[in-house]
Amino acid sequence: MSIHSMQLFFFPLTDKKMDLAKKLEDATASASCASVNISSLILNRPYPIVRAKRITTKFGSTVLLSIRHTDEQLVQIFLPKRYASVVSDEDIAKINSRSIYLNLVYKGMCERTKSYLLAIDE
């Protein structure tokens, strides 16, 4: 079959196609978001959480947050395991549905353990 004899068909959007559209939108947004280290965040500044997703990395399961770094820029932050383990799938769904609006706040690094300290505020 040559390219000239191909026909294109357009179908109304179904739930499956809507799901695919959402997945493509998420992938596009993720591709345009740079991942940044928590330590690069400004101390005590609230960063609006735009999206959340549970993912599996080579280090295990964690939560990936998309936060508004500036008015024009979204960045992604991998939560440390101790924080990711307390974020439920219900919390993630609420963030993604925009039924709650939360901010991520970097509180610095623990002197003793050298771990990142984070907080969530509304």
PDB file of N, CA, C and O in Angstrom, residues 50-118:
ATOM      1  N   VAL A  50       2.294  20.621  41.422  1.00  0.00           N
ATOM      2  CA  VAL A  50       1.392  20.596  40.276  1.00  0.00           C
ATOM      3  C   VAL A  50       0.889  19.174  40.012  1.00  0.00           C
ATOM      4  O   VAL A  50      -0.279  18.966  39.733  1.00  0.00           O
ATOM      5  N   ARG A  51       1.790  18.191  40.098  1.00  0.00           N
ATOM      6  CA  ARG A  51       1.460  16.794  39.842  1.00  0.00           C
ATOM      7  C   ARG A  51       2.287  15.899  40.757  1.00  0.00           C
ATOM      8  O   ARG A  51       3.366  16.285  41.196  1.00  0.00           O
ATOM      9  N   ALA A  52       1.786  14.691  40.934  1.00  0.00           N
ATOM     10  CA  ALA A  52       2.520  13.679  41.698  1.00  0.00           C
ATOM     11  C   ALA A  52       2.326  12.336  41.005  1.00  0.00           C
ATOM     12  O   ALA A  52       1.278  12.078  40.407  1.00  0.00           O
ATOM     13  N   LYS A  53       3.345  11.502  41.093  1.00  0.00           N
ATOM     14  CA  LYS A  53       3.277  10.186  40.462  1.00  0.00           C
ATOM     15  C   LYS A  53       4.170   9.229  41.238  1.00  0.00           C
ATOM     16  O   LYS A  53       5.292   9.572  41.595  1.00  0.00           O
ATOM     17  N   ARG A  54       3.654   8.032  41.508  1.00  0.00           N
ATOM     18  CA  ARG A  54       4.473   6.989  42.136  1.00  0.00           C
ATOM     19  C   ARG A  54       5.197   6.257  41.017  1.00  0.00           C
ATOM     20  O   ARG A  54       4.583   5.832  40.037  1.00  0.00           O
ATOM     21  N   ILE A  55       6.515   6.136  41.148  1.00  0.00           N
ATOM     22  CA  ILE A  55       7.313   5.447  40.136  1.00  0.00           C
ATOM     23  C   ILE A  55       8.284   4.493  40.818  1.00  0.00           C
ATOM     24  O   ILE A  55       8.522   4.591  42.021  1.00  0.00           O
ATOM     25  N   THR A  56       8.842   3.597  40.026  1.00  0.00           N
ATOM     26  CA  THR A  56       9.862   2.685  40.524  1.00  0.00           C
ATOM     27  C   THR A  56      11.175   3.018  39.831  1.00  0.00           C
ATOM     28  O   THR A  56      11.233   3.077  38.603  1.00  0.00           O
ATOM     29  N   THR A  57      12.194   3.284  40.625  1.00  0.00           N
ATOM     30  CA  THR A  57      13.530   3.560  40.108  1.00  0.00           C
ATOM     31  C   THR A  57      14.430   2.392  40.476  1.00  0.00           C
ATOM     32  O   THR A  57      13.989   1.441  41.126  1.00  0.00           O
ATOM     33  N   LYS A  58      15.685   2.485  40.109  1.00  0.00           N
ATOM     34  CA  LYS A  58      16.618   1.412  40.475  1.00  0.00           C
ATOM     35  C   LYS A  58      16.834   1.355  41.989  1.00  0.00           C
ATOM     36  O   LYS A  58      17.350   0.377  42.508  1.00  0.00           O
ATOM     37  N   PHE A  59      16.406   2.394  42.710  1.00  0.00           N
ATOM     38  CA  PHE A  59      16.523   2.430  44.168  1.00  0.00           C
ATOM     39  C   PHE A  59      15.237   2.006  44.857  1.00  0.00           C
ATOM     40  O   PHE A  59      15.157   2.002  46.076  1.00  0.00           O
ATOM     41  N   GLY A  60      14.193   1.698  44.090  1.00  0.00           N
ATOM     42  CA  GLY A  60      12.918   1.273  44.657  1.00  0.00           C
ATOM     43  C   GLY A  60      11.804   2.259  44.335  1.00  0.00           C
ATOM     44  O   GLY A  60      11.968   3.176  43.542  1.00  0.00           O
ATOM     45  N   SER A  61      10.668   2.065  44.994  1.00  0.00           N
ATOM     46  CA  SER A  61       9.489   2.889  44.757  1.00  0.00           C
ATOM     47  C   SER A  61       9.660   4.258  45.412  1.00  0.00           C
ATOM     48  O   SER A  61      10.160   4.368  46.529  1.00  0.00           O
ATOM     49  N   THR A  62       9.231   5.293  44.703  1.00  0.00           N
ATOM     50  CA  THR A  62       9.289   6.648  45.245  1.00  0.00           C
ATOM     51  C   THR A  62       8.186   7.484  44.612  1.00  0.00           C
ATOM     52  O   THR A  62       7.454   7.012  43.747  1.00  0.00           O
ATOM     53  N   VAL A  63       8.079   8.720  45.059  1.00  0.00           N
ATOM     54  CA  VAL A  63       7.108   9.652  44.489  1.00  0.00           C
ATOM     55  C   VAL A  63       7.877  10.745  43.755  1.00  0.00           C
ATOM     56  O   VAL A  63       8.841  11.305  44.279  1.00  0.00           O
ATOM     57  N   LEU A  64       7.428  11.018  42.542  1.00  0.00           N
ATOM     58  CA  LEU A  64       8.005  12.075  41.725  1.00  0.00           C
ATOM     59  C   LEU A  64       7.014  13.238  41.729  1.00  0.00           C
ATOM     60  O   LEU A  64       5.863  13.078  41.342  1.00  0.00           O
ATOM     61  N   LEU A  65       7.471  14.384  42.208  1.00  0.00           N
ATOM     62  CA  LEU A  65       6.629  15.570  42.241  1.00  0.00           C
ATOM     63  C   LEU A  65       7.035  16.514  41.125  1.00  0.00           C
ATOM     64  O   LEU A  65       8.230  16.740  40.904  1.00  0.00           O
ATOM     65  N   SER A  66       6.055  17.083  40.453  1.00  0.00           N
ATOM     66  CA  SER A  66       6.294  18.199  39.535  1.00  0.00           C
ATOM     67  C   SER A  66       5.896  19.445  40.304  1.00  0.00           C
ATOM     68  O   SER A  66       4.756  19.553  40.772  1.00  0.00           O
ATOM     69  N   ILE A  67       6.851  20.336  40.477  1.00  0.00           N
ATOM     70  CA  ILE A  67       6.586  21.556  41.247  1.00  0.00           C
ATOM     71  C   ILE A  67       6.844  22.771  40.367  1.00  0.00           C
ATOM     72  O   ILE A  67       7.621  22.721  39.422  1.00  0.00           O
ATOM     73  N   ARG A  68       6.173  23.852  40.702  1.00  0.00           N
ATOM     74  CA  ARG A  68       6.367  25.104  39.969  1.00  0.00           C
ATOM     75  C   ARG A  68       7.584  25.801  40.560  1.00  0.00           C
ATOM     76  O   ARG A  68       7.556  26.299  41.667  1.00  0.00           O
ATOM     77  N   HIS A  69       8.693  25.786  39.807  1.00  0.00           N
ATOM     78  CA  HIS A  69       9.949  26.382  40.251  1.00  0.00           C
ATOM     79  C   HIS A  69       9.925  27.894  40.057  1.00  0.00           C
ATOM     80  O   HIS A  69      10.361  28.653  40.913  1.00  0.00           O
ATOM     81  N   THR A  70       9.427  28.321  38.911  1.00  0.00           N
ATOM     82  CA  THR A  70       9.181  29.734  38.617  1.00  0.00           C
ATOM     83  C   THR A  70       7.819  29.795  37.941  1.00  0.00           C
ATOM     84  O   THR A  70       7.206  28.763  37.682  1.00  0.00           O
ATOM     85  N   ASP A  71       7.359  30.999  37.623  1.00  0.00           N
ATOM     86  CA  ASP A  71       6.058  31.121  36.953  1.00  0.00           C
ATOM     87  C   ASP A  71       6.027  30.368  35.637  1.00  0.00           C
ATOM     88  O   ASP A  71       4.993  29.849  35.238  1.00  0.00           O
ATOM     89  N   GLU A  72       7.163  30.296  34.949  1.00  0.00           N
ATOM     90  CA  GLU A  72       7.209  29.651  33.647  1.00  0.00           C
ATOM     91  C   GLU A  72       7.796  28.246  33.666  1.00  0.00           C
ATOM     92  O   GLU A  72       7.753  27.547  32.668  1.00  0.00           O
ATOM     93  N   GLN A  73       8.381  27.818  34.768  1.00  0.00           N
ATOM     94  CA  GLN A  73       9.139  26.560  34.755  1.00  0.00           C
ATOM     95  C   GLN A  73       8.641  25.564  35.794  1.00  0.00           C
ATOM     96  O   GLN A  73       8.535  25.885  36.975  1.00  0.00           O
ATOM     97  N   LEU A  74       8.371  24.348  35.305  1.00  0.00           N
ATOM     98  CA  LEU A  74       8.093  23.217  36.178  1.00  0.00           C
ATOM     99  C   LEU A  74       9.370  22.398  36.298  1.00  0.00           C
ATOM    100  O   LEU A  74      10.105  22.255  35.329  1.00  0.00           O
ATOM    101  N   VAL A  75       9.631  21.871  37.480  1.00  0.00           N
ATOM    102  CA  VAL A  75      10.745  20.950  37.668  1.00  0.00           C
ATOM    103  C   VAL A  75      10.228  19.725  38.413  1.00  0.00           C
ATOM    104  O   VAL A  75       9.175  19.763  39.043  1.00  0.00           O
ATOM    105  N   GLN A  76      10.996  18.652  38.327  1.00  0.00           N
ATOM    106  CA  GLN A  76      10.624  17.421  39.005  1.00  0.00           C
ATOM    107  C   GLN A  76      11.576  17.151  40.155  1.00  0.00           C
ATOM    108  O   GLN A  76      12.783  17.378  40.040  1.00  0.00           O
ATOM    109  N   ILE A  77      11.005  16.657  41.242  1.00  0.00           N
ATOM    110  CA  ILE A  77      11.750  16.317  42.455  1.00  0.00           C
ATOM    111  C   ILE A  77      11.399  14.890  42.848  1.00  0.00           C
ATOM    112  O   ILE A  77      10.217  14.550  42.943  1.00  0.00           O
ATOM    113  N   PHE A  78      12.409  14.065  43.074  1.00  0.00           N
ATOM    114  CA  PHE A  78      12.189  12.724  43.616  1.00  0.00           C
ATOM    115  C   PHE A  78      12.181  12.846  45.134  1.00  0.00           C
ATOM    116  O   PHE A  78      13.158  13.329  45.722  1.00  0.00           O
ATOM    117  N   LEU A  79      11.087  12.418  45.756  1.00  0.00           N
ATOM    118  CA  LEU A  79      11.041  12.451  47.216  1.00  0.00           C
ATOM    119  C   LEU A  79      11.923  11.349  47.793  1.00  0.00           C
ATOM    120  O   LEU A  79      11.939  10.230  47.260  1.00  0.00           O
ATOM    121  N   PRO A  80      12.642  11.645  48.870  1.00  0.00           N
ATOM    122  CA  PRO A  80      13.379  10.576  49.564  1.00  0.00           C
ATOM    123  C   PRO A  80      12.402   9.497  50.039  1.00  0.00           C
ATOM    124  O   PRO A  80      11.228   9.785  50.306  1.00  0.00           O
ATOM    125  N   LYS A  81      12.881   8.276  50.158  1.00  0.00           N
ATOM    126  CA  LYS A  81      12.023   7.141  50.520  1.00  0.00           C
ATOM    127  C   LYS A  81      11.217   7.368  51.791  1.00  0.00           C
ATOM    128  O   LYS A  81      10.062   6.987  51.864  1.00  0.00           O
ATOM    129  N   ARG A  82      11.819   7.989  52.788  1.00  0.00           N
ATOM    130  CA  ARG A  82      11.096   8.156  54.058  1.00  0.00           C
ATOM    131  C   ARG A  82       9.868   9.044  53.898  1.00  0.00           C
ATOM    132  O   ARG A  82       8.901   8.901  54.614  1.00  0.00           O
ATOM    133  N   TYR A  83       9.898   9.958  52.928  1.00  0.00           N
ATOM    134  CA  TYR A  83       8.729  10.788  52.643  1.00  0.00           C
ATOM    135  C   TYR A  83       7.786  10.074  51.681  1.00  0.00           C
ATOM    136  O   TYR A  83       6.569  10.130  51.837  1.00  0.00           O
ATOM    137  N   ALA A  84       8.342   9.426  50.686  1.00  0.00           N
ATOM    138  CA  ALA A  84       7.525   8.750  49.672  1.00  0.00           C
ATOM    139  C   ALA A  84       6.677   7.645  50.281  1.00  0.00           C
ATOM    140  O   ALA A  84       5.568   7.389  49.825  1.00  0.00           O
ATOM    141  N   SER A  85       7.175   7.017  51.333  1.00  0.00           N
ATOM    142  CA  SER A  85       6.441   5.906  51.941  1.00  0.00           C
ATOM    143  C   SER A  85       5.200   6.375  52.696  1.00  0.00           C
ATOM    144  O   SER A  85       4.294   5.580  52.947  1.00  0.00           O
ATOM    145  N   VAL A  86       5.103   7.649  53.030  1.00  0.00           N
ATOM    146  CA  VAL A  86       3.919   8.139  53.747  1.00  0.00           C
ATOM    147  C   VAL A  86       2.908   8.815  52.819  1.00  0.00           C
ATOM    148  O   VAL A  86       1.805   9.136  53.236  1.00  0.00           O
ATOM    149  N   VAL A  87       3.283   9.019  51.556  1.00  0.00           N
ATOM    150  CA  VAL A  87       2.358   9.597  50.584  1.00  0.00           C
ATOM    151  C   VAL A  87       1.520   8.463  50.006  1.00  0.00           C
ATOM    152  O   VAL A  87       2.048   7.545  49.383  1.00  0.00           O
ATOM    153  N   SER A  88       0.216   8.535  50.226  1.00  0.00           N
ATOM    154  CA  SER A  88      -0.661   7.459  49.767  1.00  0.00           C
ATOM    155  C   SER A  88      -1.096   7.695  48.320  1.00  0.00           C
ATOM    156  O   SER A  88      -0.970   8.806  47.790  1.00  0.00           O
ATOM    157  N   ASP A  89      -1.632   6.644  47.705  1.00  0.00           N
ATOM    158  CA  ASP A  89      -2.179   6.774  46.357  1.00  0.00           C
ATOM    159  C   ASP A  89      -3.358   7.747  46.360  1.00  0.00           C
ATOM    160  O   ASP A  89      -3.580   8.464  45.391  1.00  0.00           O
ATOM    161  N   GLU A  90      -4.089   7.784  47.467  1.00  0.00           N
ATOM    162  CA  GLU A  90      -5.204   8.735  47.606  1.00  0.00           C
ATOM    163  C   GLU A  90      -4.680  10.176  47.615  1.00  0.00           C
ATOM    164  O   GLU A  90      -5.262  11.060  46.985  1.00  0.00           O
ATOM    165  N   ASP A  91      -3.566  10.409  48.311  1.00  0.00           N
ATOM    166  CA  ASP A  91      -2.953  11.745  48.318  1.00  0.00           C
ATOM    167  C   ASP A  91      -2.552  12.161  46.907  1.00  0.00           C
ATOM    168  O   ASP A  91      -2.782  13.299  46.489  1.00  0.00           O
ATOM    169  N   ILE A  92      -1.957  11.225  46.179  1.00  0.00           N
ATOM    170  CA  ILE A  92      -1.522  11.488  44.802  1.00  0.00           C
ATOM    171  C   ILE A  92      -2.728  11.825  43.926  1.00  0.00           C
ATOM    172  O   ILE A  92      -2.700  12.786  43.149  1.00  0.00           O
ATOM    173  N   ALA A  93      -3.807  11.072  44.082  1.00  0.00           N
ATOM    174  CA  ALA A  93      -5.022  11.327  43.294  1.00  0.00           C
ATOM    175  C   ALA A  93      -5.599  12.706  43.607  1.00  0.00           C
ATOM    176  O   ALA A  93      -6.043  13.417  42.695  1.00  0.00           O
ATOM    177  N   LYS A  94      -5.591  13.105  44.864  1.00  0.00           N
ATOM    178  CA  LYS A  94      -6.114  14.426  45.245  1.00  0.00           C
ATOM    179  C   LYS A  94      -5.271  15.551  44.645  1.00  0.00           C
ATOM    180  O   LYS A  94      -5.811  16.551  44.181  1.00  0.00           O
ATOM    181  N   ILE A  95      -3.956  15.371  44.658  1.00  0.00           N
ATOM    182  CA  ILE A  95      -3.063  16.380  44.068  1.00  0.00           C
ATOM    183  C   ILE A  95      -3.337  16.495  42.576  1.00  0.00           C
ATOM    184  O   ILE A  95      -3.498  17.597  42.042  1.00  0.00           O
ATOM    185  N   ASN A  96      -3.410  15.361  41.891  1.00  0.00           N
ATOM    186  CA  ASN A  96      -3.582  15.354  40.437  1.00  0.00           C
ATOM    187  C   ASN A  96      -4.967  15.821  39.991  1.00  0.00           C
ATOM    188  O   ASN A  96      -5.116  16.369  38.903  1.00  0.00           O
ATOM    189  N   SER A  97      -5.969  15.628  40.831  1.00  0.00           N
ATOM    190  CA  SER A  97      -7.323  16.083  40.490  1.00  0.00           C
ATOM    191  C   SER A  97      -7.542  17.540  40.879  1.00  0.00           C
ATOM    192  O   SER A  97      -8.593  18.099  40.611  1.00  0.00           O
ATOM    193  N   ARG A  98      -6.548  18.104  41.519  1.00  0.00           N
ATOM    194  CA  ARG A  98      -6.610  19.501  41.972  1.00  0.00           C
ATOM    195  C   ARG A  98      -7.679  19.729  43.035  1.00  0.00           C
ATOM    196  O   ARG A  98      -8.212  20.815  43.169  1.00  0.00           O
ATOM    197  N   SER A  99      -7.999  18.660  43.784  1.00  0.00           N
ATOM    198  CA  SER A  99      -8.956  18.842  44.878  1.00  0.00           C
ATOM    199  C   SER A  99      -8.252  19.390  46.120  1.00  0.00           C
ATOM    200  O   SER A  99      -8.924  19.859  47.039  1.00  0.00           O
ATOM    201  N   ILE A 100      -6.927  19.321  46.138  1.00  0.00           N
ATOM    202  CA  ILE A 100      -6.139  19.978  47.181  1.00  0.00           C
ATOM    203  C   ILE A 100      -4.960  20.685  46.518  1.00  0.00           C
ATOM    204  O   ILE A 100      -4.478  20.255  45.476  1.00  0.00           O
ATOM    205  N   TYR A 101      -4.548  21.778  47.097  1.00  0.00           N
ATOM    206  CA  TYR A 101      -3.398  22.536  46.604  1.00  0.00           C
ATOM    207  C   TYR A 101      -2.362  22.583  47.714  1.00  0.00           C
ATOM    208  O   TYR A 101      -2.614  23.139  48.778  1.00  0.00           O
ATOM    209  N   LEU A 102      -1.204  21.972  47.444  1.00  0.00           N
ATOM    210  CA  LEU A 102      -0.152  21.886  48.447  1.00  0.00           C
ATOM    211  C   LEU A 102       1.132  22.497  47.916  1.00  0.00           C
ATOM    212  O   LEU A 102       1.342  22.592  46.710  1.00  0.00           O
ATOM    213  N   ASN A 103       1.995  22.877  48.845  1.00  0.00           N
ATOM    214  CA  ASN A 103       3.313  23.411  48.505  1.00  0.00           C
ATOM    215  C   ASN A 103       4.383  22.547  49.163  1.00  0.00           C
ATOM    216  O   ASN A 103       4.220  22.113  50.301  1.00  0.00           O
ATOM    217  N   LEU A 104       5.470  22.329  48.450  1.00  0.00           N
ATOM    218  CA  LEU A 104       6.642  21.657  48.996  1.00  0.00           C
ATOM    219  C   LEU A 104       7.585  22.739  49.512  1.00  0.00           C
ATOM    220  O   LEU A 104       7.828  23.731  48.827  1.00  0.00           O
ATOM    221  N   VAL A 105       8.094  22.546  50.725  1.00  0.00           N
ATOM    222  CA  VAL A 105       9.013  23.517  51.330  1.00  0.00           C
ATOM    223  C   VAL A 105      10.287  22.784  51.740  1.00  0.00           C
ATOM    224  O   VAL A 105      10.239  21.811  52.495  1.00  0.00           O
ATOM    225  N   TYR A 106      11.419  23.260  51.224  1.00  0.00           N
ATOM    226  CA  TYR A 106      12.724  22.700  51.590  1.00  0.00           C
ATOM    227  C   TYR A 106      13.176  23.387  52.874  1.00  0.00           C
ATOM    228  O   TYR A 106      13.292  24.604  52.941  1.00  0.00           O
ATOM    229  N   LYS A 107      13.438  22.601  53.911  1.00  0.00           N
ATOM    230  CA  LYS A 107      13.806  23.128  55.228  1.00  0.00           C
ATOM    231  C   LYS A 107      15.293  22.993  55.532  1.00  0.00           C
ATOM    232  O   LYS A 107      15.718  23.270  56.646  1.00  0.00           O
ATOM    233  N   GLY A 108      16.075  22.553  54.562  1.00  0.00           N
ATOM    234  CA  GLY A 108      17.513  22.423  54.775  1.00  0.00           C
ATOM    235  C   GLY A 108      17.937  20.981  54.931  1.00  0.00           C
ATOM    236  O   GLY A 108      17.210  20.050  54.593  1.00  0.00           O
ATOM    237  N   MET A 109      19.126  20.820  55.486  1.00  0.00           N
ATOM    238  CA  MET A 109      19.698  19.492  55.649  1.00  0.00           C
ATOM    239  C   MET A 109      19.960  19.248  57.134  1.00  0.00           C
ATOM    240  O   MET A 109      20.439  20.145  57.838  1.00  0.00           O
ATOM    241  N   CYS A 110      19.666  18.050  57.591  1.00  0.00           N
ATOM    242  CA  CYS A 110      19.924  17.674  58.974  1.00  0.00           C
ATOM    243  C   CYS A 110      21.429  17.606  59.186  1.00  0.00           C
ATOM    244  O   CYS A 110      22.140  16.928  58.438  1.00  0.00           O
ATOM    245  N   GLU A 111      21.913  18.323  60.181  1.00  0.00           N
ATOM    246  CA  GLU A 111      23.355  18.356  60.470  1.00  0.00           C
ATOM    247  C   GLU A 111      23.900  16.966  60.812  1.00  0.00           C
ATOM    248  O   GLU A 111      24.967  16.582  60.375  1.00  0.00           O
ATOM    249  N   ARG A 112      23.130  16.223  61.587  1.00  0.00           N
ATOM    250  CA  ARG A 112      23.598  14.931  62.078  1.00  0.00           C
ATOM    251  C   ARG A 112      23.546  13.843  61.017  1.00  0.00           C
ATOM    252  O   ARG A 112      24.514  13.108  60.815  1.00  0.00           O
ATOM    253  N   THR A 113      22.417  13.749  60.276  1.00  0.00           N
ATOM    254  CA  THR A 113      22.246  12.643  59.332  1.00  0.00           C
ATOM    255  C   THR A 113      22.521  13.019  57.876  1.00  0.00           C
ATOM    256  O   THR A 113      22.571  12.145  57.015  1.00  0.00           O
ATOM    257  N   LYS A 114      22.664  14.311  57.613  1.00  0.00           N
ATOM    258  CA  LYS A 114      22.879  14.825  56.248  1.00  0.00           C
ATOM    259  C   LYS A 114      21.724  14.473  55.312  1.00  0.00           C
ATOM    260  O   LYS A 114      21.901  14.337  54.105  1.00  0.00           O
ATOM    261  N   SER A 115      20.514  14.335  55.859  1.00  0.00           N
ATOM    262  CA  SER A 115      19.342  14.054  55.044  1.00  0.00           C
ATOM    263  C   SER A 115      18.553  15.335  54.818  1.00  0.00           C
ATOM    264  O   SER A 115      18.614  16.273  55.619  1.00  0.00           O
ATOM    265  N   TYR A 116      17.812  15.364  53.705  1.00  0.00           N
ATOM    266  CA  TYR A 116      17.024  16.538  53.364  1.00  0.00           C
ATOM    267  C   TYR A 116      15.781  16.617  54.240  1.00  0.00           C
ATOM    268  O   TYR A 116      15.146  15.611  54.501  1.00  0.00           O
ATOM    269  N   LEU A 117      15.451  17.817  54.682  1.00  0.00           N
ATOM    270  CA  LEU A 117      14.261  18.031  55.484  1.00  0.00           C
ATOM    271  C   LEU A 117      13.241  18.771  54.625  1.00  0.00           C
ATOM    272  O   LEU A 117      13.515  19.836  54.079  1.00  0.00           O
ATOM    273  N   LEU A 118      12.049  18.175  54.514  1.00  0.00           N
ATOM    274  CA  LEU A 118      10.989  18.736  53.690  1.00  0.00           C
ATOM    275  C   LEU A 118       9.733  18.912  54.527  1.00  0.00           C
ATOM    276  O   LEU A 118       9.533  18.235  55.527  1.00  0.00           O
TER     277      LEU A 118
END
